[in-house]
Amino acid sequence: MTPGSSGAARLPEGWAWGKLADILIGPTSNGRSVRSDDNGFPVLRLTALKDDGVDCSKYKLGDWTAEEAAPYLIRPGDFLVSRASGSLNLVGRGALVTSVMDPVAYPDTMIRIPTSPDHVEPRFLAHLWNSQAVRRQIERSARTGTGINKLSQSAIQEVDLPIPPIAEQRRIADALDERLARLNQIEVRMGAAQHRLKSLREEVLTAAFRTAEDSIGPLRDVLQEPLSNGKSVPTSDGGDGFPVLRLTALTASIVDLSQCKHGEWSAQDAEPFVVREGDFLVCRGNGSLPLVGRGALVPEVHEPVAYPDTMIRIRADSERVLPRYLHYVWASPSARKQIERGARTGTGIYKVNQKLLDEIQLPFPSLDVQHEIVDDIDRTLNHVGACATGVSEALVRAAFLRHALLAEAFAGRLVPQDPDDEPAEDLLKRIRAAREAAEAERKATRRAVAQAKRKSQAKPKVPVSPPPTPTTDTPVPKGEQVTLPLEYTA
């Protein structure tokens, strides 16, 4: 709900719309970029911004002194916002500083939002900033370049906010703290359950292949064709080119053949890269180490589609390897460890190549044994998968409940209104007056400092004596001049 929307007129009595700029007590400010230095002063990492506040233990040591870091020190009540992220849903993420044990500064990847607790309840602002109404505005304002989404100070200040009276802000914050604390506990337990299920899956795969350890050999020994990278092709503007898979097609189970774009190439050019049922496709590069080298099996193909240069195709010998067996053995902890050990990184991207994959050591027993292993894994993982689905659905419901709770709170329906509360319009006027007074004080301080600096730099005047009185009455010859000292200015 934002100004101009159908719900804007339904703000409760005493509330008012305002922009973030309207509740600031001073100018927003970026942090400072500093190089790492093991002996330097602490500066927060971007990962310090958490859903439940700023984690002050997430920092590095920067190449600056305590004196240089002083203007950027954080304190309880500060609200910090991320300036940039490769993920759109993370740019503009905000978190409240609740406590600071040891001095630490904030970096240039964050913006500090200065408000006064006399005018804005910090917990209220933190909850409001995480609402969907604010999130949508932030994502619309973000600008992207070279794959990085960025948010400017001016864009942040233009975010529209529903402002209740300060007393109601505190009541809303108390109510949300109580309800969200219970919801957080549920999400923590569901997250722990997900972790246990993932560990159980890994244990199932490890145990399944333990009986086949005497048949371990390199992947290249069971290939029908050599490994091959796909081809990079630009997207066809007209949407009439030959289909090529997107990297998002590699799901945890199979290749989603519907995840494709139309490439600017002909069917003849694409023919060497067309996939068929039973092919196994592997991710060549990713910014996350656990995702690089991830593989998925190509299901039945109804319409021709090619694979891109972001993938490597494994086409195994069907007389040596069952496709489902390859899918499971590739997901085993043993294969995963070899991939992550061999992955190379550059500019923040982890990559695997054909040589690495060729050398991966995997167990390849007889087809009969492979059938038995696949059947055992299917039976066990069906139960694990059912549990995992239930946990995932619970987390989705929890996220929906969180959004609904925040929406109710900022529509004025979570706590009762009090007609004796100071109206938000009056509150905004007080904030504006306090901001103007603070700005006037800052200007006066700057003028005083500048004046003191000018005085300290001014050179003292040295008195100059007049020229000596002539000691003779000898007249000056006609036509001659008397030359006075250059420093004489009387």
mmCIF file with all atom_site columns, N, CA, C and O in Angstrom, residues 220-248:
data_model
loop_
_atom_site.group_PDB
_atom_site.id
_atom_site.type_symbol
_atom_site.label_atom_id
_atom_site.label_alt_id
_atom_site.label_comp_id
_atom_site.label_asym_id
_atom_site.label_entity_id
_atom_site.label_seq_id
_atom_site.pdbx_PDB_ins_code
_atom_site.Cartn_x
_atom_site.Cartn_y
_atom_site.Cartn_z
_atom_site.occupancy
_atom_site.B_iso_or_equiv
_atom_site.pdbx_formal_charge
_atom_site.auth_seq_id
_atom_site.auth_comp_id
_atom_site.auth_asym_id
_atom_site.auth_atom_id
_atom_site.pdbx_PDB_model_num
ATOM 1   N N  . ARG A 1 220 ? 36.050 -41.158 -17.599 1.00 0.00 ? 220 ARG A N  1
ATOM 2   C CA . ARG A 1 220 ? 36.337 -41.301 -19.031 1.00 0.00 ? 220 ARG A CA 1
ATOM 3   C C  . ARG A 1 220 ? 36.214 -42.746 -19.513 1.00 0.00 ? 220 ARG A C  1
ATOM 4   O O  . ARG A 1 220 ? 35.992 -43.005 -20.708 1.00 0.00 ? 220 ARG A O  1
ATOM 5   N N  . ASP A 1 221 ? 36.356 -43.728 -18.582 1.00 0.00 ? 221 ASP A N  1
ATOM 6   C CA . ASP A 1 221 ? 36.316 -45.137 -18.984 1.00 0.00 ? 221 ASP A CA 1
ATOM 7   C C  . ASP A 1 221 ? 34.932 -45.602 -19.383 1.00 0.00 ? 221 ASP A C  1
ATOM 8   O O  . ASP A 1 221 ? 34.798 -46.670 -20.000 1.00 0.00 ? 221 ASP A O  1
ATOM 9   N N  . VAL A 1 222 ? 33.882 -44.847 -19.022 1.00 0.00 ? 222 VAL A N  1
ATOM 10  C CA . VAL A 1 222 ? 32.522 -45.307 -19.315 1.00 0.00 ? 222 VAL A CA 1
ATOM 11  C C  . VAL A 1 222 ? 31.804 -44.367 -20.274 1.00 0.00 ? 222 VAL A C  1
ATOM 12  O O  . VAL A 1 222 ? 30.579 -44.414 -20.391 1.00 0.00 ? 222 VAL A O  1
ATOM 13  N N  . LEU A 1 223 ? 32.549 -43.511 -20.976 1.00 0.00 ? 223 LEU A N  1
ATOM 14  C CA . LEU A 1 223 ? 31.918 -42.554 -21.882 1.00 0.00 ? 223 LEU A CA 1
ATOM 15  C C  . LEU A 1 223 ? 31.684 -43.165 -23.258 1.00 0.00 ? 223 LEU A C  1
ATOM 16  O O  . LEU A 1 223 ? 32.536 -43.891 -23.787 1.00 0.00 ? 223 LEU A O  1
ATOM 17  N N  . GLN A 1 224 ? 30.535 -42.847 -23.836 1.00 0.00 ? 224 GLN A N  1
ATOM 18  C CA . GLN A 1 224 ? 30.262 -43.233 -25.219 1.00 0.00 ? 224 GLN A CA 1
ATOM 19  C C  . GLN A 1 224 ? 30.896 -42.231 -26.171 1.00 0.00 ? 224 GLN A C  1
ATOM 20  O O  . GLN A 1 224 ? 31.383 -42.603 -27.249 1.00 0.00 ? 224 GLN A O  1
ATOM 21  N N  . GLU A 1 225 ? 30.889 -40.967 -25.784 1.00 0.00 ? 225 GLU A N  1
ATOM 22  C CA . GLU A 1 225 ? 31.503 -39.890 -26.559 1.00 0.00 ? 225 GLU A CA 1
ATOM 23  C C  . GLU A 1 225 ? 32.329 -39.034 -25.615 1.00 0.00 ? 225 GLU A C  1
ATOM 24  O O  . GLU A 1 225 ? 32.063 -38.981 -24.414 1.00 0.00 ? 225 GLU A O  1
ATOM 25  N N  . PRO A 1 226 ? 33.344 -38.325 -26.139 1.00 0.00 ? 226 PRO A N  1
ATOM 26  C CA . PRO A 1 226 ? 34.110 -37.427 -25.270 1.00 0.00 ? 226 PRO A CA 1
ATOM 27  C C  . PRO A 1 226 ? 33.214 -36.337 -24.681 1.00 0.00 ? 226 PRO A C  1
ATOM 28  O O  . PRO A 1 226 ? 32.203 -35.958 -25.270 1.00 0.00 ? 226 PRO A O  1
ATOM 29  N N  . LEU A 1 227 ? 33.587 -35.858 -23.525 1.00 0.00 ? 227 LEU A N  1
ATOM 30  C CA . LEU A 1 227 ? 32.876 -34.734 -22.923 1.00 0.00 ? 227 LEU A CA 1
ATOM 31  C C  . LEU A 1 227 ? 32.908 -33.550 -23.886 1.00 0.00 ? 227 LEU A C  1
ATOM 32  O O  . LEU A 1 227 ? 33.889 -33.360 -24.622 1.00 0.00 ? 227 LEU A O  1
ATOM 33  N N  . SER A 1 228 ? 31.871 -32.728 -23.850 1.00 0.00 ? 228 SER A N  1
ATOM 34  C CA . SER A 1 228 ? 31.852 -31.569 -24.749 1.00 0.00 ? 228 SER A CA 1
ATOM 35  C C  . SER A 1 228 ? 31.110 -30.409 -24.114 1.00 0.00 ? 228 SER A C  1
ATOM 36  O O  . SER A 1 228 ? 30.070 -30.591 -23.471 1.00 0.00 ? 228 SER A O  1
ATOM 37  N N  . ASN A 1 229 ? 31.673 -29.201 -24.284 1.00 0.00 ? 229 ASN A N  1
ATOM 38  C CA . ASN A 1 229 ? 31.005 -27.980 -23.851 1.00 0.00 ? 229 ASN A CA 1
ATOM 39  C C  . ASN A 1 229 ? 29.947 -27.599 -24.870 1.00 0.00 ? 229 ASN A C  1
ATOM 40  O O  . ASN A 1 229 ? 30.055 -27.937 -26.055 1.00 0.00 ? 229 ASN A O  1
ATOM 41  N N  . GLY A 1 230 ? 28.938 -26.873 -24.413 1.00 0.00 ? 230 GLY A N  1
ATOM 42  C CA . GLY A 1 230 ? 27.948 -26.344 -25.331 1.00 0.00 ? 230 GLY A CA 1
ATOM 43  C C  . GLY A 1 230 ? 28.501 -25.149 -26.084 1.00 0.00 ? 230 GLY A C  1
ATOM 44  O O  . GLY A 1 230 ? 29.706 -24.878 -26.076 1.00 0.00 ? 230 GLY A O  1
ATOM 45  N N  . LYS A 1 231 ? 27.612 -24.412 -26.720 1.00 0.00 ? 231 LYS A N  1
ATOM 46  C CA . LYS A 1 231 ? 28.022 -23.269 -27.531 1.00 0.00 ? 231 LYS A CA 1
ATOM 47  C C  . LYS A 1 231 ? 27.298 -22.015 -27.067 1.00 0.00 ? 231 LYS A C  1
ATOM 48  O O  . LYS A 1 231 ? 26.113 -22.055 -26.741 1.00 0.00 ? 231 LYS A O  1
ATOM 49  N N  . SER A 1 232 ? 28.028 -20.904 -27.053 1.00 0.00 ? 232 SER A N  1
ATOM 50  C CA . SER A 1 232 ? 27.433 -19.618 -26.675 1.00 0.00 ? 232 SER A CA 1
ATOM 51  C C  . SER A 1 232 ? 26.772 -18.995 -27.903 1.00 0.00 ? 232 SER A C  1
ATOM 52  O O  . SER A 1 232 ? 27.394 -18.846 -28.947 1.00 0.00 ? 232 SER A O  1
ATOM 53  N N  . VAL A 1 233 ? 25.502 -18.649 -27.758 1.00 0.00 ? 233 VAL A N  1
ATOM 54  C CA . VAL A 1 233 ? 24.781 -18.005 -28.863 1.00 0.00 ? 233 VAL A CA 1
ATOM 55  C C  . VAL A 1 233 ? 23.967 -16.842 -28.304 1.00 0.00 ? 233 VAL A C  1
ATOM 56  O O  . VAL A 1 233 ? 23.379 -16.940 -27.220 1.00 0.00 ? 233 VAL A O  1
ATOM 57  N N  . PRO A 1 234 ? 23.935 -15.710 -29.010 1.00 0.00 ? 234 PRO A N  1
ATOM 58  C CA . PRO A 1 234 ? 23.104 -14.582 -28.551 1.00 0.00 ? 234 PRO A CA 1
ATOM 59  C C  . PRO A 1 234 ? 21.622 -14.926 -28.670 1.00 0.00 ? 234 PRO A C  1
ATOM 60  O O  . PRO A 1 234 ? 21.226 -15.745 -29.500 1.00 0.00 ? 234 PRO A O  1
ATOM 61  N N  . THR A 1 235 ? 20.818 -14.281 -27.842 1.00 0.00 ? 235 THR A N  1
ATOM 62  C CA . THR A 1 235 ? 19.375 -14.506 -27.871 1.00 0.00 ? 235 THR A CA 1
ATOM 63  C C  . THR A 1 235 ? 18.779 -13.863 -29.115 1.00 0.00 ? 235 THR A C  1
ATOM 64  O O  . THR A 1 235 ? 19.140 -12.751 -29.497 1.00 0.00 ? 235 THR A O  1
ATOM 65  N N  . SER A 1 236 ? 17.876 -14.575 -29.749 1.00 0.00 ? 236 SER A N  1
ATOM 66  C CA . SER A 1 236 ? 17.207 -14.065 -30.939 1.00 0.00 ? 236 SER A CA 1
ATOM 67  C C  . SER A 1 236 ? 16.157 -13.036 -30.538 1.00 0.00 ? 236 SER A C  1
ATOM 68  O O  . SER A 1 236 ? 15.273 -13.331 -29.727 1.00 0.00 ? 236 SER A O  1
ATOM 69  N N  . ASP A 1 237 ? 16.265 -11.829 -31.068 1.00 0.00 ? 237 ASP A N  1
ATOM 70  C CA . ASP A 1 237 ? 15.312 -10.768 -30.732 1.00 0.00 ? 237 ASP A CA 1
ATOM 71  C C  . ASP A 1 237 ? 13.897 -11.116 -31.173 1.00 0.00 ? 237 ASP A C  1
ATOM 72  O O  . ASP A 1 237 ? 12.923 -10.787 -30.508 1.00 0.00 ? 237 ASP A O  1
ATOM 73  N N  . GLY A 1 238 ? 13.796 -11.804 -32.290 1.00 0.00 ? 238 GLY A N  1
ATOM 74  C CA . GLY A 1 238 ? 12.469 -12.132 -32.803 1.00 0.00 ? 238 GLY A CA 1
ATOM 75  C C  . GLY A 1 238 ? 11.849 -13.354 -32.155 1.00 0.00 ? 238 GLY A C  1
ATOM 76  O O  . GLY A 1 238 ? 10.680 -13.658 -32.387 1.00 0.00 ? 238 GLY A O  1
ATOM 77  N N  . GLY A 1 239 ? 12.629 -14.063 -31.326 1.00 0.00 ? 239 GLY A N  1
ATOM 78  C CA . GLY A 1 239 ? 12.094 -15.254 -30.669 1.00 0.00 ? 239 GLY A CA 1
ATOM 79  C C  . GLY A 1 239 ? 11.861 -16.410 -31.610 1.00 0.00 ? 239 GLY A C  1
ATOM 80  O O  . GLY A 1 239 ? 11.068 -17.313 -31.325 1.00 0.00 ? 239 GLY A O  1
ATOM 81  N N  . ASP A 1 240 ? 12.547 -16.409 -32.767 1.00 0.00 ? 240 ASP A N  1
ATOM 82  C CA . ASP A 1 240 ? 12.319 -17.470 -33.750 1.00 0.00 ? 240 ASP A CA 1
ATOM 83  C C  . ASP A 1 240 ? 13.571 -18.298 -34.010 1.00 0.00 ? 240 ASP A C  1
ATOM 84  O O  . ASP A 1 240 ? 13.640 -19.040 -34.982 1.00 0.00 ? 240 ASP A O  1
ATOM 85  N N  . GLY A 1 241 ? 14.583 -18.192 -33.120 1.00 0.00 ? 241 GLY A N  1
ATOM 86  C CA . GLY A 1 241 ? 15.790 -18.976 -33.297 1.00 0.00 ? 241 GLY A CA 1
ATOM 87  C C  . GLY A 1 241 ? 15.629 -20.383 -32.741 1.00 0.00 ? 241 GLY A C  1
ATOM 88  O O  . GLY A 1 241 ? 14.566 -20.793 -32.284 1.00 0.00 ? 241 GLY A O  1
ATOM 89  N N  . PHE A 1 242 ? 16.728 -21.140 -32.756 1.00 0.00 ? 242 PHE A N  1
ATOM 90  C CA . PHE A 1 242 ? 16.682 -22.521 -32.272 1.00 0.00 ? 242 PHE A CA 1
ATOM 91  C C  . PHE A 1 242 ? 16.775 -22.518 -30.739 1.00 0.00 ? 242 PHE A C  1
ATOM 92  O O  . PHE A 1 242 ? 17.594 -21.801 -30.163 1.00 0.00 ? 242 PHE A O  1
ATOM 93  N N  . PRO A 1 243 ? 15.953 -23.318 -30.050 1.00 0.00 ? 243 PRO A N  1
ATOM 94  C CA . PRO A 1 243 ? 15.936 -23.305 -28.578 1.00 0.00 ? 243 PRO A CA 1
ATOM 95  C C  . PRO A 1 243 ? 17.257 -23.773 -27.970 1.00 0.00 ? 243 PRO A C  1
ATOM 96  O O  . PRO A 1 243 ? 17.866 -24.741 -28.453 1.00 0.00 ? 243 PRO A O  1
ATOM 97  N N  . VAL A 1 244 ? 17.676 -23.076 -26.913 1.00 0.00 ? 244 VAL A N  1
ATOM 98  C CA . VAL A 1 244 ? 18.875 -23.456 -26.164 1.00 0.00 ? 244 VAL A CA 1
ATOM 99  C C  . VAL A 1 244 ? 18.552 -23.323 -24.676 1.00 0.00 ? 244 VAL A C  1
ATOM 100 O O  . VAL A 1 244 ? 17.880 -22.380 -24.252 1.00 0.00 ? 244 VAL A O  1
ATOM 101 N N  . LEU A 1 245 ? 19.001 -24.281 -23.884 1.00 0.00 ? 245 LEU A N  1
ATOM 102 C CA . LEU A 1 245 ? 18.663 -24.322 -22.463 1.00 0.00 ? 245 LEU A CA 1
ATOM 103 C C  . LEU A 1 245 ? 19.275 -23.152 -21.703 1.00 0.00 ? 245 LEU A C  1
ATOM 104 O O  . LEU A 1 245 ? 20.360 -22.680 -22.032 1.00 0.00 ? 245 LEU A O  1
ATOM 105 N N  . ARG A 1 246 ? 18.581 -22.719 -20.663 1.00 0.00 ? 246 ARG A N  1
ATOM 106 C CA . ARG A 1 246 ? 19.127 -21.770 -19.702 1.00 0.00 ? 246 ARG A CA 1
ATOM 107 C C  . ARG A 1 246 ? 19.809 -22.567 -18.595 1.00 0.00 ? 246 ARG A C  1
ATOM 108 O O  . ARG A 1 246 ? 19.481 -23.740 -18.363 1.00 0.00 ? 246 ARG A O  1
ATOM 109 N N  . LEU A 1 247 ? 20.707 -21.893 -17.852 1.00 0.00 ? 247 LEU A N  1
ATOM 110 C CA . LEU A 1 247 ? 21.388 -22.581 -16.764 1.00 0.00 ? 247 LEU A CA 1
ATOM 111 C C  . LEU A 1 247 ? 20.406 -22.990 -15.668 1.00 0.00 ? 247 LEU A C  1
ATOM 112 O O  . LEU A 1 247 ? 20.618 -23.979 -14.963 1.00 0.00 ? 247 LEU A O  1
ATOM 113 N N  . THR A 1 248 ? 19.302 -22.245 -15.543 1.00 0.00 ? 248 THR A N  1
ATOM 114 C CA . THR A 1 248 ? 18.288 -22.575 -14.535 1.00 0.00 ? 248 THR A CA 1
ATOM 115 C C  . THR A 1 248 ? 17.581 -23.894 -14.841 1.00 0.00 ? 248 THR A C  1
ATOM 116 O O  . THR A 1 248 ? 16.828 -24.401 -13.992 1.00 0.00 ? 248 THR A O  1
#
